[in-house]
Amino acid sequence: MKGYARSPKTIFVSGDEVTRGWQTVRDRYARKYDSREKMGTLTFFGMEITLLGEDAAVALGSWRLQRKGDQPHGKFTLLFRRLPEGWRIVVDHTSAAEPRR
């Protein structure tokens, strides 16, 4: 969560759920990944970063979660703002790929 803006305006979108506020996003992560097994090992790849101005950028990329028993993966779009504490995520839109049948 160090990469996210510590703001009530921080937004995380996944599926049809929108979570607002740094603390609420943190609490969601803590509930969803409440054990080492659920956390697994997260990797990011294929990132493309586009500057939108001096203080804003958008990143598009892929993620994969390596866990015992499954390997969820998908895409993300992040909006970064340059804040006094450095570049921070203000909007995170993450989607998971549908499982193969």
mmCIF file of C-alpha atoms in Angstrom:
data_model
loop_
_atom_site.group_PDB
_atom_site.id
_atom_site.type_symbol
_atom_site.label_atom_id
_atom_site.label_comp_id
_atom_site.label_asym_id
_atom_site.label_seq_id
_atom_site.Cartn_x
_atom_site.Cartn_y
_atom_site.Cartn_z
ATOM 1 C CA MET A 1 0.000 0.000 0.000
ATOM 2 C CA LYS A 2 3.063 2.299 0.107
ATOM 3 C CA GLY A 3 2.577 2.989 -3.607
ATOM 4 C CA TYR A 4 -0.957 4.313 -3.126
ATOM 5 C CA ALA A 5 -1.869 7.897 -2.225
ATOM 6 C CA ARG A 6 -2.909 8.043 1.434
ATOM 7 C CA SER A 7 -6.094 9.873 0.578
ATOM 8 C CA PRO A 8 -9.827 9.386 1.003
ATOM 9 C CA LYS A 9 -9.984 10.025 -2.771
ATOM 10 C CA THR A 10 -7.851 6.973 -3.722
ATOM 11 C CA ILE A 11 -9.908 4.553 -5.849
ATOM 12 C CA PHE A 12 -9.575 0.811 -6.494
ATOM 13 C CA VAL A 13 -11.828 -0.867 -9.088
ATOM 14 C CA SER A 14 -12.087 -4.642 -9.538
ATOM 15 C CA GLY A 15 -14.944 -6.388 -11.291
ATOM 16 C CA ASP A 16 -18.074 -4.404 -10.498
ATOM 17 C CA GLU A 17 -16.767 -3.236 -7.115
ATOM 18 C CA VAL A 18 -15.445 0.280 -6.496
ATOM 19 C CA THR A 19 -13.529 0.860 -3.262
ATOM 20 C CA ARG A 20 -12.808 4.434 -2.201
ATOM 21 C CA GLY A 21 -10.219 5.697 0.266
ATOM 22 C CA TRP A 22 -6.718 4.480 1.131
ATOM 23 C CA GLN A 23 -7.784 2.859 4.408
ATOM 24 C CA THR A 24 -10.785 1.130 2.806
ATOM 25 C CA VAL A 25 -8.581 -0.223 -0.002
ATOM 26 C CA ARG A 26 -6.067 -1.445 2.600
ATOM 27 C CA ASP A 27 -8.836 -3.124 4.607
ATOM 28 C CA ARG A 28 -10.101 -4.857 1.439
ATOM 29 C CA TYR A 29 -6.624 -6.233 0.716
ATOM 30 C CA ALA A 30 -6.251 -7.400 4.328
ATOM 31 C CA ARG A 31 -9.586 -9.294 4.179
ATOM 32 C CA LYS A 32 -9.009 -10.798 0.734
ATOM 33 C CA TYR A 33 -5.393 -11.859 1.364
ATOM 34 C CA ASP A 34 -5.480 -12.754 5.059
ATOM 35 C CA SER A 35 -2.904 -15.566 4.864
ATOM 36 C CA ARG A 36 0.453 -16.185 3.202
ATOM 37 C CA GLU A 37 -1.174 -18.882 1.035
ATOM 38 C CA LYS A 38 -3.783 -16.447 -0.299
ATOM 39 C CA MET A 39 -1.170 -13.744 -0.891
ATOM 40 C CA GLY A 40 1.108 -15.945 -2.980
ATOM 41 C CA THR A 41 3.741 -14.185 -5.086
ATOM 42 C CA LEU A 42 2.588 -11.288 -7.242
ATOM 43 C CA THR A 43 4.496 -10.312 -10.394
ATOM 44 C CA PHE A 44 3.952 -7.496 -12.872
ATOM 45 C CA PHE A 45 5.066 -7.473 -16.503
ATOM 46 C CA GLY A 46 4.553 -5.816 -19.876
ATOM 47 C CA MET A 47 4.146 -2.360 -18.370
ATOM 48 C CA GLU A 48 3.645 0.655 -20.604
ATOM 49 C CA ILE A 49 3.855 4.053 -18.921
ATOM 50 C CA THR A 50 2.566 7.221 -20.566
ATOM 51 C CA LEU A 51 3.182 10.659 -19.083
ATOM 52 C CA LEU A 52 0.056 12.783 -19.138
ATOM 53 C CA GLY A 53 1.844 15.891 -17.898
ATOM 54 C CA GLU A 54 4.486 16.866 -15.355
ATOM 55 C CA ASP A 55 2.463 15.488 -12.444
ATOM 56 C CA ALA A 56 0.399 12.639 -13.918
ATOM 57 C CA ALA A 57 1.020 9.334 -15.665
ATOM 58 C CA VAL A 58 -0.929 6.246 -16.630
ATOM 59 C CA ALA A 59 0.456 2.699 -16.531
ATOM 60 C CA LEU A 60 -0.983 -0.308 -18.334
ATOM 61 C CA GLY A 61 0.292 -3.803 -17.654
ATOM 62 C CA SER A 62 -0.307 -7.399 -16.681
ATOM 63 C CA TRP A 63 -0.213 -9.176 -13.324
ATOM 64 C CA ARG A 64 0.061 -12.804 -12.244
ATOM 65 C CA LEU A 65 -0.434 -14.260 -8.776
ATOM 66 C CA GLN A 66 1.491 -17.496 -8.202
ATOM 67 C CA ARG A 67 -0.236 -19.581 -5.523
ATOM 68 C CA LYS A 68 -0.505 -23.221 -4.599
ATOM 69 C CA GLY A 69 -3.480 -24.516 -6.557
ATOM 70 C CA ASP A 70 -4.139 -21.588 -8.890
ATOM 71 C CA GLN A 71 -2.533 -18.786 -10.874
ATOM 72 C CA PRO A 72 -4.971 -15.897 -11.263
ATOM 73 C CA HIS A 73 -3.853 -13.240 -13.725
ATOM 74 C CA GLY A 74 -5.109 -10.224 -15.579
ATOM 75 C CA LYS A 75 -4.543 -6.606 -16.577
ATOM 76 C CA PHE A 76 -4.349 -3.317 -14.721
ATOM 77 C CA THR A 77 -4.496 0.388 -15.447
ATOM 78 C CA LEU A 78 -3.021 2.741 -12.859
ATOM 79 C CA LEU A 79 -3.291 6.509 -12.691
ATOM 80 C CA PHE A 80 -0.314 8.055 -10.895
ATOM 81 C CA ARG A 81 -0.011 11.590 -9.533
ATOM 82 C CA ARG A 82 3.199 13.256 -8.403
ATOM 83 C CA LEU A 83 2.536 14.243 -4.805
ATOM 84 C CA PRO A 84 4.874 15.834 -2.224
ATOM 85 C CA GLU A 85 5.817 12.306 -1.033
ATOM 86 C CA GLY A 86 6.538 11.139 -4.620
ATOM 87 C CA TRP A 87 4.626 9.342 -7.380
ATOM 88 C CA ARG A 88 1.554 7.588 -5.967
ATOM 89 C CA ILE A 89 -1.359 5.582 -7.373
ATOM 90 C CA VAL A 90 -4.645 7.495 -7.155
ATOM 91 C CA VAL A 91 -6.755 5.138 -9.322
ATOM 92 C CA ASP A 92 -6.200 1.375 -9.746
ATOM 93 C CA HIS A 93 -8.448 -0.515 -12.174
ATOM 94 C CA THR A 94 -7.541 -4.204 -12.064
ATOM 95 C CA SER A 95 -9.260 -7.021 -13.910
ATOM 96 C CA ALA A 96 -8.813 -10.779 -13.734
ATOM 97 C CA ALA A 97 -8.846 -12.972 -16.799
ATOM 98 C CA GLU A 98 -11.698 -15.466 -16.973
ATOM 99 C CA PRO A 99 -10.609 -18.993 -15.979
ATOM 100 C CA ARG A 100 -10.155 -21.344 -18.917
ATOM 101 C CA ARG A 101 -12.690 -24.126 -19.185
#
